[in-house]
Amino acid sequence: MLWQIAIAVLVIYLIRNWLKASLLEIAKLPGPPRWPIVGSAFHFIGYSQSELFNVVNDLPTKYGNRVCVKVFNRYVLHIYNPKDIEIILTSTKNISKNRPYVFMEPWLGTGLLLSTGAKWHKRRKILTPAFHFDILKNFARVFEEESRALVGDLRARLQRGERTLDVMPFISDYTLYTICETAMGTRLNSENNASKAKYKESVLGIGYIVMIRLSRFWLHSDLIFYLSSMGRKFKKLLQQNFSFTDKVIEERRKNWVETKKEETASGKRRMALLDLLLDAESKGEIDMEGIREEVNTFMFEGHDTTAMGLTFALMLLADHEDIQENIYEECKSIFGDSTRTANTSDLAEMKYLEAVIKESLRLYPSVPIIGRIITEEFKLDNISIPVGTEIVVNFYNLHRREDLFPEPELFKPERFLNSDKMHFTYVPFSAGPRNCIGQRYAMQEMKYMLSEIIRHFKLKSVVKGYRPKLTMDLVLRSSEPINIEFSAR
Ligand code: HEM
């Protein structure tokens, strides 16, 4: 008798919730077919990572520019209109990340990317000076050295007869070196090769598992996930990842007091990001756990995003010899016959290269999709968006809207030469209070690396016009190697 009452109560509760939810205005927006209780959960199951990316990207074609996806009791609103995107990105209230980010917490803690509220405000304030214009200028030496080293490495490979290269793992070594040296004040070298490789392997593995977990709702529960083989693998990868970042912290901590004294005495403190964190620790503003979550956040965001940005840019350039020549000519007009490496004022003159990078990030935004959870109700036109709704902004799709970017699939850097400011139609670094803190850092790094490569090499794609399958991951990735042929100029 008791269990019959319990079932009746449960059924009434579910029907009541279902009725209440179906009266919501967002529930009336178009979206994939919904079933009782599960909603559209099954719409996203049974796909590989790259198929899933296509399924998500097909949503606006099928359902328009505001799509409501219901998954169990979650309402997820996908928006594609610049006006809607502006409202959500510029909000100073709705700054919390949505549910999927939670699966990254065991790794990145509530560091700057994932935190919210007072904690996020405080951390953003501590860390913003690490990306000040003057600090970035100080990093120029590292970017110069590493871009020269990258060119030297490529030349050595050519001499060994290795003309064709899978660029992603190669480039990401260098973006990892630069983030370690600039932000963490720690220099990697060949002695760290094994731990560096393990770190990169762990980032790929963690990303893969987070995405798989996201698409399999039965793995959302921590209990089930950590009992599964995937959960156990995840734990191992975390250990692998932390052992590298912990070493980076300890290395800097050892030298920090000395360096601080020296640099203060000489009046030229470098204030690497990790220095700011150690400084905050000495003032009691952050503890070791806090330092660790920020170091993990910045090591990942600071190397993987630029590595993918550079990889896709090289892929597109390899297919467009005319655009390579334009960059080369621009560099010639800046450097003449000198072989010196660029400095920051040279970078400011590289307007064409800047347009190339922007166009490449339009087609291949390293962070293709972001999300928020609504903590304060607001309206899109006359539709109320209630607290608890999740919002997904898909930059990949936005950047390929034909009405905003004619012939969207074509790689045309001219779009960004003398163009008016693109108002929320082009947002690879997001915008508003939670925009990318590393935007200028990333542009600077990519300009250094690409200009140096194009000044010394000609690039050719192995199969002209070939575009790899893309995968749904923490950053936008190719599901296959991107092979490019290099020849010396
Ligand atoms: C091509 C390179 C890059 C792209 C396209 C990119 C893009 C983005 C985007 C779209 C966001 C918003 C994420 C969200 O709302 O979930 C973001 C946030 C962030 N990015 Fe980047 N990023 C790049 C490079 C970097 C670099 C080099 C760093 C560090 C050195 C960095 C550090 C961060 C951090 C810490 C956040 C979180 C900021 C906050 O919430 O306050 N990013 N990035």
Short mmCIF file of C-alpha atoms and ligand atoms in Angstrom, two decimals:
data_model
loop_
_atom_site.label_atom_id
_atom_site.label_comp_id
_atom_site.label_asym_id
_atom_site.label_seq_id
_atom_site.Cartn_x
_atom_site.Cartn_y
_atom_site.Cartn_z
CA MET A 1 0.00 0.00 0.00
CA LEU A 2 2.77 2.35 1.00
CA TRP A 3 4.66 1.89 -2.25
CA GLN A 4 1.44 2.44 -4.24
CA ILE A 5 1.00 5.82 -2.52
CA ALA A 6 4.66 6.62 -3.20
CA ILE A 7 4.24 5.86 -6.92
CA ALA A 8 1.05 7.94 -7.10
CA VAL A 9 2.84 10.89 -5.44
CA LEU A 10 5.74 10.54 -7.86
CA VAL A 11 3.43 10.44 -10.90
CA ILE A 12 1.51 13.52 -9.69
CA TYR A 13 4.81 15.31 -9.06
CA LEU A 14 6.11 14.47 -12.57
CA ILE A 15 2.86 15.50 -14.27
CA ARG A 16 2.77 18.76 -12.30
CA ASN A 17 6.37 19.55 -13.28
CA TRP A 18 5.72 18.61 -16.88
CA LEU A 19 2.62 20.84 -17.05
CA LYS A 20 4.45 23.73 -15.38
CA ALA A 21 7.43 23.38 -17.71
CA SER A 22 5.36 23.05 -20.87
CA LEU A 23 3.76 26.41 -20.09
CA LEU A 24 7.15 28.13 -20.18
CA GLU A 25 7.58 30.48 -23.13
CA ILE A 26 10.94 28.97 -24.09
CA ALA A 27 9.36 25.51 -24.19
CA LYS A 28 7.32 26.73 -27.17
CA LEU A 29 10.44 27.51 -29.20
CA PRO A 30 11.33 25.01 -31.93
CA GLY A 31 13.79 22.24 -31.21
CA PRO A 32 14.42 18.51 -31.67
CA PRO A 33 11.47 16.20 -30.88
CA ARG A 34 10.81 15.79 -27.16
CA TRP A 35 9.68 12.68 -25.34
CA PRO A 36 8.04 12.60 -21.92
CA ILE A 37 10.57 12.78 -19.05
CA VAL A 38 13.75 12.34 -21.18
CA GLY A 39 12.99 15.23 -23.54
CA SER A 40 15.43 15.23 -26.47
CA ALA A 41 18.19 13.32 -24.63
CA PHE A 42 18.23 10.52 -27.20
CA HIS A 43 18.71 12.99 -30.04
CA PHE A 44 22.38 13.33 -29.04
CA ILE A 45 23.23 9.73 -28.21
CA GLY A 46 25.13 7.17 -30.29
CA TYR A 47 27.36 9.56 -32.21
CA SER A 48 31.11 9.85 -32.45
CA GLN A 49 32.62 13.15 -31.32
CA SER A 50 32.79 14.52 -34.85
CA GLU A 51 29.26 13.36 -35.71
CA LEU A 52 28.03 15.02 -32.53
CA PHE A 53 29.65 18.27 -33.60
CA ASN A 54 27.66 18.09 -36.85
CA VAL A 55 24.42 17.25 -35.05
CA VAL A 56 24.81 20.31 -32.82
CA ASN A 57 25.78 22.50 -35.77
CA ASP A 58 22.73 21.36 -37.72
CA LEU A 59 20.33 22.71 -35.09
CA PRO A 60 19.88 26.23 -36.58
CA THR A 61 19.45 24.85 -40.11
CA LYS A 62 16.63 22.65 -38.87
CA TYR A 63 15.03 24.82 -36.21
CA GLY A 64 16.06 28.46 -36.72
CA ASN A 65 18.08 30.95 -34.73
CA ARG A 66 16.58 30.25 -31.31
CA VAL A 67 16.46 26.55 -30.56
CA CYS A 68 15.18 25.02 -27.35
CA VAL A 69 16.62 21.63 -26.40
CA LYS A 70 15.04 19.91 -23.42
CA VAL A 71 17.12 17.20 -21.77
CA PHE A 72 15.29 15.64 -18.80
CA ASN A 73 14.45 18.69 -16.66
CA ARG A 74 17.04 20.97 -18.26
CA TYR A 75 16.07 23.61 -20.80
CA VAL A 76 18.97 24.52 -23.05
CA LEU A 77 18.48 27.48 -25.36
CA HIS A 78 20.84 27.71 -28.35
CA ILE A 79 21.07 31.24 -29.73
CA TYR A 80 22.52 32.38 -33.06
CA ASN A 81 21.31 36.00 -33.49
CA PRO A 82 23.98 38.68 -32.87
CA LYS A 83 21.40 40.72 -30.90
CA ASP A 84 20.59 37.81 -28.56
CA ILE A 85 24.28 36.98 -28.22
CA GLU A 86 25.06 40.59 -27.27
CA ILE A 87 22.42 40.51 -24.52
CA ILE A 88 23.81 37.36 -22.97
CA LEU A 89 27.52 38.14 -23.32
CA THR A 90 27.31 41.68 -22.01
CA SER A 91 25.24 40.78 -18.96
CA THR A 92 27.05 41.52 -15.72
CA LYS A 93 24.55 39.36 -13.80
CA ASN A 94 24.37 36.18 -15.86
CA ILE A 95 28.02 35.24 -15.72
CA SER A 96 27.80 31.65 -14.42
CA LYS A 97 28.85 28.79 -16.68
CA ASN A 98 26.33 26.07 -17.55
CA ARG A 99 26.19 22.44 -16.46
CA PRO A 100 28.67 20.82 -18.89
CA TYR A 101 31.53 22.89 -17.44
CA VAL A 102 31.00 21.04 -14.13
CA PHE A 103 32.67 17.98 -15.67
CA MET A 104 35.88 19.99 -16.00
CA GLU A 105 35.91 20.95 -12.31
CA PRO A 106 37.87 17.94 -11.04
CA TRP A 107 40.61 19.22 -13.34
CA LEU A 108 40.43 23.03 -13.41
CA GLY A 109 38.75 23.46 -10.03
CA THR A 110 36.91 26.74 -9.86
CA GLY A 111 39.72 28.64 -11.50
CA LEU A 112 39.04 31.73 -13.61
CA LEU A 113 37.34 29.85 -16.45
CA LEU A 114 34.82 28.00 -14.28
CA SER A 115 34.29 30.17 -11.20
CA THR A 116 31.51 32.67 -10.72
CA GLY A 117 30.27 35.43 -8.39
CA ALA A 118 32.60 36.98 -5.82
CA LYS A 119 35.33 34.38 -6.33
CA TRP A 120 35.49 35.07 -10.08
CA HIS A 121 35.53 38.88 -9.52
CA LYS A 122 38.36 38.61 -7.02
CA ARG A 123 40.46 36.29 -9.19
CA ARG A 124 39.91 38.33 -12.36
CA LYS A 125 41.14 41.39 -10.42
CA ILE A 126 44.27 39.57 -9.20
CA LEU A 127 45.07 38.16 -12.65
CA THR A 128 44.22 41.03 -15.02
CA PRO A 129 47.58 42.82 -14.45
CA ALA A 130 49.36 39.71 -15.78
CA PHE A 131 48.01 40.60 -19.24
CA HIS A 132 48.68 44.34 -19.15
CA PHE A 133 50.20 45.80 -22.32
CA ASP A 134 53.56 46.44 -20.61
CA ILE A 135 53.76 42.88 -19.31
CA LEU A 136 53.02 41.51 -22.77
CA LYS A 137 55.86 43.65 -24.08
CA ASN A 138 58.15 41.91 -21.58
CA PHE A 139 57.10 38.56 -23.02
CA ALA A 140 58.29 39.58 -26.50
CA ARG A 141 61.75 38.11 -25.84
CA VAL A 142 60.23 34.68 -25.14
CA PHE A 143 57.99 34.80 -28.22
CA GLU A 144 60.97 35.87 -30.33
CA GLU A 145 63.20 33.09 -28.99
CA GLU A 146 60.57 30.41 -29.33
CA SER A 147 59.52 31.41 -32.84
CA ARG A 148 63.21 31.35 -33.87
CA ALA A 149 63.63 27.94 -32.23
CA LEU A 150 60.53 26.66 -34.05
CA VAL A 151 61.97 27.78 -37.39
CA GLY A 152 65.30 26.13 -36.49
CA ASP A 153 63.48 22.92 -35.64
CA LEU A 154 61.61 22.98 -38.97
CA ARG A 155 64.86 23.62 -40.85
CA ALA A 156 66.55 20.67 -39.11
CA ARG A 157 63.64 18.44 -40.10
CA LEU A 158 63.94 19.53 -43.72
CA GLN A 159 67.64 18.74 -43.65
CA ARG A 160 66.79 15.26 -42.43
CA GLY A 161 64.43 14.93 -45.40
CA GLU A 162 61.25 15.28 -43.32
CA ARG A 163 59.32 17.64 -45.57
CA THR A 164 55.83 16.69 -44.43
CA LEU A 165 54.76 17.36 -40.89
CA ASP A 166 51.68 16.73 -38.74
CA VAL A 167 51.56 20.30 -37.45
CA MET A 168 49.32 20.09 -34.37
CA PRO A 169 51.65 18.13 -32.01
CA PHE A 170 54.63 20.07 -33.33
CA ILE A 171 53.09 23.53 -32.80
CA SER A 172 51.65 22.68 -29.40
CA ASP A 173 55.17 21.95 -28.06
CA TYR A 174 56.03 25.57 -28.74
CA THR A 175 52.83 27.07 -27.35
CA LEU A 176 53.41 24.99 -24.21
CA TYR A 177 56.99 26.32 -23.95
CA THR A 178 55.79 29.92 -24.27
CA ILE A 179 52.98 29.69 -21.71
CA CYS A 180 55.36 28.00 -19.24
CA GLU A 181 58.03 30.61 -19.63
CA THR A 182 55.89 33.74 -19.93
CA ALA A 183 53.08 33.08 -17.47
CA MET A 184 54.74 30.57 -15.15
CA GLY A 185 58.34 31.80 -15.26
CA THR A 186 59.55 28.22 -15.88
CA ARG A 187 61.65 27.24 -18.86
CA LEU A 188 61.05 23.86 -20.43
CA ASN A 189 63.83 22.13 -22.32
CA SER A 190 64.67 18.73 -23.72
CA GLU A 191 65.08 17.34 -20.17
CA ASN A 192 61.34 17.85 -19.66
CA ASN A 193 60.40 16.03 -22.87
CA ALA A 194 58.82 13.02 -21.21
CA SER A 195 56.75 14.97 -18.67
CA LYS A 196 55.74 17.50 -21.33
CA ALA A 197 54.52 14.68 -23.58
CA LYS A 198 52.60 13.15 -20.66
CA TYR A 199 51.02 16.51 -19.88
CA LYS A 200 49.83 16.97 -23.46
CA GLU A 201 48.56 13.40 -23.58
CA SER A 202 46.59 14.00 -20.37
CA VAL A 203 44.96 17.17 -21.77
CA LEU A 204 43.78 15.27 -24.86
CA GLY A 205 42.53 12.34 -22.75
CA ILE A 206 40.71 14.54 -20.25
CA GLY A 207 39.02 16.50 -23.05
CA TYR A 208 37.92 13.31 -24.76
CA ILE A 209 36.42 11.84 -21.58
CA VAL A 210 34.66 15.08 -20.60
CA MET A 211 32.93 15.16 -24.00
CA ILE A 212 31.97 11.49 -23.89
CA ARG A 213 30.58 11.96 -20.39
CA LEU A 214 28.59 14.95 -21.57
CA SER A 215 26.83 12.98 -24.27
CA ARG A 216 26.04 9.92 -22.06
CA PHE A 217 23.58 11.03 -19.44
CA TRP A 218 24.03 7.88 -17.34
CA LEU A 219 27.64 8.96 -16.73
CA HIS A 220 26.56 12.34 -15.32
CA SER A 221 26.32 10.92 -11.83
CA ASP A 222 29.74 11.01 -10.11
CA LEU A 223 29.01 7.70 -8.41
CA ILE A 224 28.43 5.83 -11.67
CA PHE A 225 31.16 7.67 -13.56
CA TYR A 226 33.93 6.96 -11.06
CA LEU A 227 32.92 3.29 -10.88
CA SER A 228 33.22 3.00 -14.66
CA SER A 229 36.50 2.23 -16.47
CA MET A 230 36.26 5.68 -18.04
CA GLY A 231 36.06 7.33 -14.61
CA ARG A 232 39.11 5.39 -13.42
CA LYS A 233 41.03 6.41 -16.54
CA PHE A 234 39.97 10.04 -15.91
CA LYS A 235 41.43 9.90 -12.38
CA LYS A 236 44.73 8.59 -13.73
CA LEU A 237 44.89 11.31 -16.37
CA LEU A 238 44.25 13.94 -13.70
CA GLN A 239 47.19 12.64 -11.67
CA GLN A 240 49.36 12.72 -14.77
CA ASN A 241 48.26 16.29 -15.46
CA PHE A 242 48.71 17.55 -11.90
CA SER A 243 52.15 16.06 -11.51
CA PHE A 244 53.34 18.31 -14.35
CA THR A 245 51.61 21.51 -13.20
CA ASP A 246 52.62 20.93 -9.56
CA LYS A 247 56.25 20.75 -10.69
CA VAL A 248 55.83 24.04 -12.55
CA ILE A 249 54.50 25.67 -9.35
CA GLU A 250 57.25 24.24 -7.15
CA GLU A 251 59.95 25.28 -9.61
CA ARG A 252 58.78 28.88 -9.55
CA ARG A 253 58.20 28.88 -5.79
CA LYS A 254 61.84 27.84 -5.28
CA ASN A 255 63.15 30.77 -7.34
CA TRP A 256 60.46 33.28 -6.61
CA VAL A 257 61.80 34.94 -3.44
CA GLU A 258 65.22 35.38 -5.04
CA THR A 259 63.85 36.61 -8.36
CA LYS A 260 61.47 38.99 -6.61
CA LYS A 261 64.38 40.54 -4.69
CA GLU A 262 66.56 40.85 -7.79
CA GLU A 263 63.86 42.24 -10.02
CA THR A 264 62.59 44.71 -7.44
CA ALA A 265 66.18 45.90 -6.90
CA SER A 266 66.74 46.38 -10.65
CA GLY A 267 63.33 48.05 -11.00
CA LYS A 268 62.17 45.59 -13.67
CA ARG A 269 59.84 43.08 -12.10
CA ARG A 270 58.49 40.67 -14.71
CA MET A 271 55.39 39.74 -12.72
CA ALA A 272 54.63 36.47 -14.45
CA LEU A 273 51.10 35.28 -13.76
CA LEU A 274 52.40 32.71 -11.30
CA ASP A 275 54.32 35.47 -9.48
CA LEU A 276 51.06 37.36 -8.99
CA LEU A 277 49.51 34.23 -7.54
CA LEU A 278 52.44 33.60 -5.20
CA ASP A 279 52.31 37.26 -4.21
CA ALA A 280 48.58 36.93 -3.46
CA GLU A 281 49.35 33.79 -1.42
CA SER A 282 51.87 35.70 0.69
CA LYS A 283 49.12 38.28 1.43
CA GLY A 284 46.67 35.52 2.37
CA GLU A 285 44.41 36.22 -0.64
CA ILE A 286 44.73 32.74 -2.15
CA ASP A 287 45.87 29.31 -0.96
CA MET A 288 47.82 26.49 -2.64
CA GLU A 289 44.62 24.90 -3.97
CA GLY A 290 43.69 28.25 -5.54
CA ILE A 291 47.12 28.57 -7.16
CA ARG A 292 46.88 25.07 -8.53
CA GLU A 293 43.46 25.63 -10.13
CA GLU A 294 44.62 28.83 -11.81
CA VAL A 295 47.86 27.27 -13.04
CA ASN A 296 45.90 24.34 -14.49
CA THR A 297 43.41 26.72 -16.09
CA PHE A 298 46.05 28.93 -17.69
CA MET A 299 48.34 26.12 -18.75
CA PHE A 300 45.45 24.55 -20.65
CA GLU A 301 43.72 27.69 -21.99
CA GLY A 302 47.05 29.33 -22.70
CA HIS A 303 48.56 26.61 -24.87
CA ASP A 304 45.84 24.46 -26.42
CA THR A 305 43.74 27.33 -27.84
CA THR A 306 46.69 29.02 -29.56
CA ALA A 307 48.04 25.66 -30.77
CA MET A 308 44.74 24.92 -32.51
CA GLY A 309 44.46 28.52 -33.79
CA LEU A 310 47.93 28.22 -35.34
CA THR A 311 47.29 24.72 -36.69
CA PHE A 312 44.14 25.72 -38.57
CA ALA A 313 45.78 28.94 -39.80
CA LEU A 314 48.70 26.92 -41.23
CA MET A 315 46.26 24.48 -42.82
CA LEU A 316 44.42 27.30 -44.58
CA LEU A 317 47.64 29.04 -45.62
CA ALA A 318 49.03 25.81 -47.06
CA ASP A 319 46.05 25.82 -49.39
CA HIS A 320 46.40 29.49 -50.39
CA GLU A 321 49.82 30.30 -51.77
CA ASP A 322 48.68 33.79 -52.81
CA ILE A 323 47.82 34.63 -49.20
CA GLN A 324 51.22 33.32 -48.03
CA GLU A 325 52.85 35.62 -50.60
CA ASN A 326 50.87 38.62 -49.31
CA ILE A 327 52.12 37.92 -45.78
CA TYR A 328 55.65 37.50 -47.10
CA GLU A 329 55.47 40.83 -48.94
CA GLU A 330 54.13 42.55 -45.84
CA CYS A 331 57.05 41.14 -43.83
CA LYS A 332 59.50 42.28 -46.53
CA SER A 333 58.14 45.81 -46.34
CA ILE A 334 58.77 45.74 -42.58
CA PHE A 335 62.12 43.90 -42.39
CA GLY A 336 63.66 44.54 -45.82
CA ASP A 337 66.48 42.02 -46.29
CA SER A 338 67.20 41.78 -42.57
CA THR A 339 66.77 38.36 -40.96
CA ARG A 340 66.16 39.81 -37.50
CA THR A 341 63.18 38.44 -35.58
CA ALA A 342 60.14 40.67 -35.13
CA ASN A 343 59.64 42.96 -32.15
CA THR A 344 56.40 44.38 -30.76
CA SER A 345 56.38 47.49 -32.95
CA ASP A 346 56.85 45.32 -36.05
CA LEU A 347 53.81 43.33 -34.96
CA ALA A 348 51.67 46.48 -34.92
CA GLU A 349 52.48 46.94 -38.62
CA MET A 350 51.39 43.43 -39.62
CA LYS A 351 47.85 44.45 -40.57
CA TYR A 352 47.44 41.85 -43.29
CA LEU A 353 48.67 39.02 -41.08
CA GLU A 354 46.23 40.19 -38.42
CA ALA A 355 43.40 39.90 -40.94
CA VAL A 356 44.61 36.39 -41.83
CA ILE A 357 44.52 35.31 -38.18
CA LYS A 358 41.08 36.84 -37.68
CA GLU A 359 39.70 35.12 -40.76
CA SER A 360 41.20 31.83 -39.65
CA LEU A 361 39.61 32.18 -36.20
CA ARG A 362 36.31 33.01 -37.91
CA LEU A 363 36.33 29.67 -39.68
CA TYR A 364 37.97 27.73 -36.87
CA PRO A 365 37.32 29.44 -33.52
CA SER A 366 39.47 27.55 -30.98
CA VAL A 367 36.60 27.77 -28.46
CA PRO A 368 33.64 27.04 -30.74
CA ILE A 369 30.82 26.88 -28.19
CA ILE A 370 30.29 28.45 -24.78
CA GLY A 371 27.47 28.27 -22.23
CA ARG A 372 25.85 30.07 -19.33
CA ILE A 373 23.24 29.23 -16.74
CA ILE A 374 20.69 31.94 -16.05
CA THR A 375 20.70 33.21 -12.47
CA GLU A 376 18.59 36.30 -13.11
CA GLU A 377 15.53 36.17 -15.35
CA PHE A 378 15.69 38.30 -18.52
CA LYS A 379 13.90 38.71 -21.85
CA LEU A 380 14.79 38.05 -25.47
CA ASP A 381 12.23 40.26 -27.23
CA ASN A 382 9.04 39.21 -25.45
CA ILE A 383 10.21 35.73 -24.44
CA SER A 384 11.01 35.36 -20.74
CA ILE A 385 14.12 33.33 -20.04
CA PRO A 386 13.64 31.93 -16.56
CA VAL A 387 16.29 31.24 -13.91
CA GLY A 388 17.88 27.82 -14.44
CA THR A 389 17.74 27.96 -18.26
CA GLU A 390 21.06 27.14 -19.89
CA ILE A 391 22.17 29.26 -22.82
CA VAL A 392 24.50 27.97 -25.51
CA VAL A 393 26.29 30.38 -27.84
CA ASN A 394 27.75 28.67 -30.90
CA PHE A 395 30.51 30.86 -32.36
CA TYR A 396 31.33 28.28 -35.01
CA ASN A 397 27.84 28.56 -36.47
CA LEU A 398 27.55 32.30 -35.98
CA HIS A 399 30.78 32.86 -37.92
CA ARG A 400 29.48 30.80 -40.84
CA ARG A 401 26.12 32.55 -41.24
CA GLU A 402 25.81 33.35 -44.93
CA ASP A 403 23.84 36.56 -44.30
CA LEU A 404 26.67 37.88 -42.09
CA PHE A 405 29.67 36.50 -44.01
CA PRO A 406 28.91 36.03 -47.73
CA GLU A 407 30.51 32.85 -49.12
CA PRO A 408 31.17 31.81 -45.54
CA GLU A 409 33.23 28.71 -46.36
CA LEU A 410 35.85 30.71 -48.28
CA PHE A 411 39.05 31.85 -46.61
CA LYS A 412 39.12 35.57 -47.41
CA PRO A 413 41.27 37.69 -45.07
CA GLU A 414 40.13 40.85 -46.94
CA ARG A 415 36.93 40.66 -44.92
CA PHE A 416 38.92 42.00 -42.00
CA LEU A 417 40.86 44.71 -43.83
CA ASN A 418 39.31 48.13 -43.18
CA SER A 419 36.09 46.46 -42.07
CA ASP A 420 33.80 48.18 -39.62
CA LYS A 421 33.73 46.74 -36.14
CA MET A 422 31.76 43.52 -36.37
CA HIS A 423 29.13 43.95 -33.75
CA PHE A 424 28.63 40.56 -32.08
CA THR A 425 28.80 38.83 -35.46
CA TYR A 426 32.44 37.91 -34.88
CA VAL A 427 33.41 36.95 -31.33
CA PRO A 428 36.15 34.27 -31.25
CA PHE A 429 37.39 35.57 -27.90
CA SER A 430 33.84 36.02 -26.57
CA ALA A 431 32.96 39.48 -25.25
CA GLY A 432 31.71 41.25 -22.13
CA PRO A 433 32.88 40.61 -18.59
CA ARG A 434 33.81 36.96 -19.23
CA ASN A 435 35.73 37.53 -22.41
CA CYS A 436 39.11 35.91 -22.98
CA ILE A 437 41.67 37.40 -20.63
CA GLY A 438 44.45 36.10 -22.92
CA GLN A 439 43.18 37.66 -26.18
CA ARG A 440 46.11 40.07 -26.71
CA TYR A 441 48.58 37.44 -25.57
CA ALA A 442 47.16 34.99 -28.12
CA MET A 443 47.20 37.48 -31.02
CA GLN A 444 50.76 38.46 -30.19
CA GLU A 445 51.93 34.86 -30.03
CA MET A 446 50.20 33.87 -33.25
CA LYS A 447 51.66 36.86 -35.11
CA TYR A 448 55.18 36.02 -33.92
CA MET A 449 54.94 32.38 -34.91
CA LEU A 450 53.18 32.79 -38.26
CA SER A 451 55.30 35.69 -39.51
CA GLU A 452 58.48 33.80 -38.66
CA ILE A 453 57.25 30.64 -40.40
CA ILE A 454 56.15 32.44 -43.58
CA ARG A 455 59.37 34.47 -43.75
CA HIS A 456 61.37 31.24 -43.94
CA PHE A 457 59.17 28.61 -45.57
CA LYS A 458 56.62 27.95 -48.28
CA LEU A 459 53.72 25.74 -47.24
CA LYS A 460 51.77 23.33 -49.38
CA SER A 461 48.84 21.14 -48.45
CA VAL A 462 49.28 17.43 -49.09
CA VAL A 463 45.77 17.21 -50.60
CA LYS A 464 44.61 20.56 -51.97
CA GLY A 465 41.31 21.79 -50.58
CA TYR A 466 40.99 18.93 -48.13
CA ARG A 467 39.17 19.88 -44.93
CA PRO A 468 39.44 17.48 -41.97
CA LYS A 469 36.50 16.34 -39.88
CA LEU A 470 36.20 18.46 -36.77
CA THR A 471 35.49 17.11 -33.32
CA MET A 472 33.55 18.25 -30.34
CA ASP A 473 36.17 18.69 -27.63
CA LEU A 474 37.16 21.29 -25.04
CA VAL A 475 38.72 23.18 -27.94
CA LEU A 476 37.98 22.78 -31.63
CA ARG A 477 40.10 19.93 -32.96
CA SER A 478 40.61 18.04 -36.14
CA SER A 479 39.87 14.33 -35.84
CA GLU A 480 42.76 13.52 -38.19
CA PRO A 481 46.35 14.74 -38.59
CA ILE A 482 46.83 17.99 -40.48
CA ASN A 483 49.83 17.26 -42.70
CA ILE A 484 51.63 20.12 -44.40
CA GLU A 485 54.61 20.11 -46.77
CA PHE A 486 57.31 22.66 -45.95
CA SER A 487 60.04 23.94 -48.27
CA ALA A 488 62.67 26.55 -47.50
CA ARG A 489 62.29 29.95 -49.21
C1 HEM B 1 43.29 31.64 -30.16
C2 HEM B 1 43.39 31.69 -28.86
C3 HEM B 1 42.24 31.82 -27.91
C4 HEM B 1 40.89 31.82 -28.12
C5 HEM B 1 40.15 31.69 -29.45
C6 HEM B 1 40.25 31.98 -26.83
C7 HEM B 1 38.88 32.07 -26.63
C8 HEM B 1 38.29 32.21 -25.40
C9 HEM B 1 36.87 32.27 -25.20
C10 HEM B 1 35.81 32.18 -26.29
C11 HEM B 1 36.65 32.40 -23.87
C12 HEM B 1 35.30 32.45 -23.15
C13 HEM B 1 35.05 31.06 -22.61
C14 HEM B 1 33.73 30.87 -21.96
O1 HEM B 1 32.94 31.79 -21.79
O2 HEM B 1 33.50 29.72 -21.57
C15 HEM B 1 37.93 32.43 -23.23
C16 HEM B 1 38.12 32.56 -21.87
C17 HEM B 1 39.35 32.48 -21.26
N1 HEM B 1 40.57 32.42 -21.89
FE1 HEM B 1 40.91 32.36 -23.88
N2 HEM B 1 41.22 32.05 -25.87
C18 HEM B 1 42.44 31.99 -26.47
C19 HEM B 1 43.68 32.07 -25.86
C20 HEM B 1 43.88 32.21 -24.52
C21 HEM B 1 45.17 32.35 -23.88
C22 HEM B 1 46.50 32.44 -24.64
C23 HEM B 1 44.95 32.40 -22.54
C24 HEM B 1 45.93 32.56 -21.41
C25 HEM B 1 47.16 32.93 -21.54
C26 HEM B 1 43.52 32.30 -22.33
C27 HEM B 1 42.90 32.28 -21.10
C28 HEM B 1 41.53 32.33 -20.92
C29 HEM B 1 40.90 32.33 -19.61
C30 HEM B 1 41.60 32.21 -18.27
C31 HEM B 1 39.53 32.45 -19.82
C32 HEM B 1 38.44 32.59 -18.77
C33 HEM B 1 38.24 34.08 -18.51
C34 HEM B 1 37.15 34.41 -17.51
O3 HEM B 1 36.13 33.73 -17.46
O4 HEM B 1 37.32 35.41 -16.79
N3 HEM B 1 42.90 32.19 -23.54
N4 HEM B 1 38.93 32.31 -24.18
#
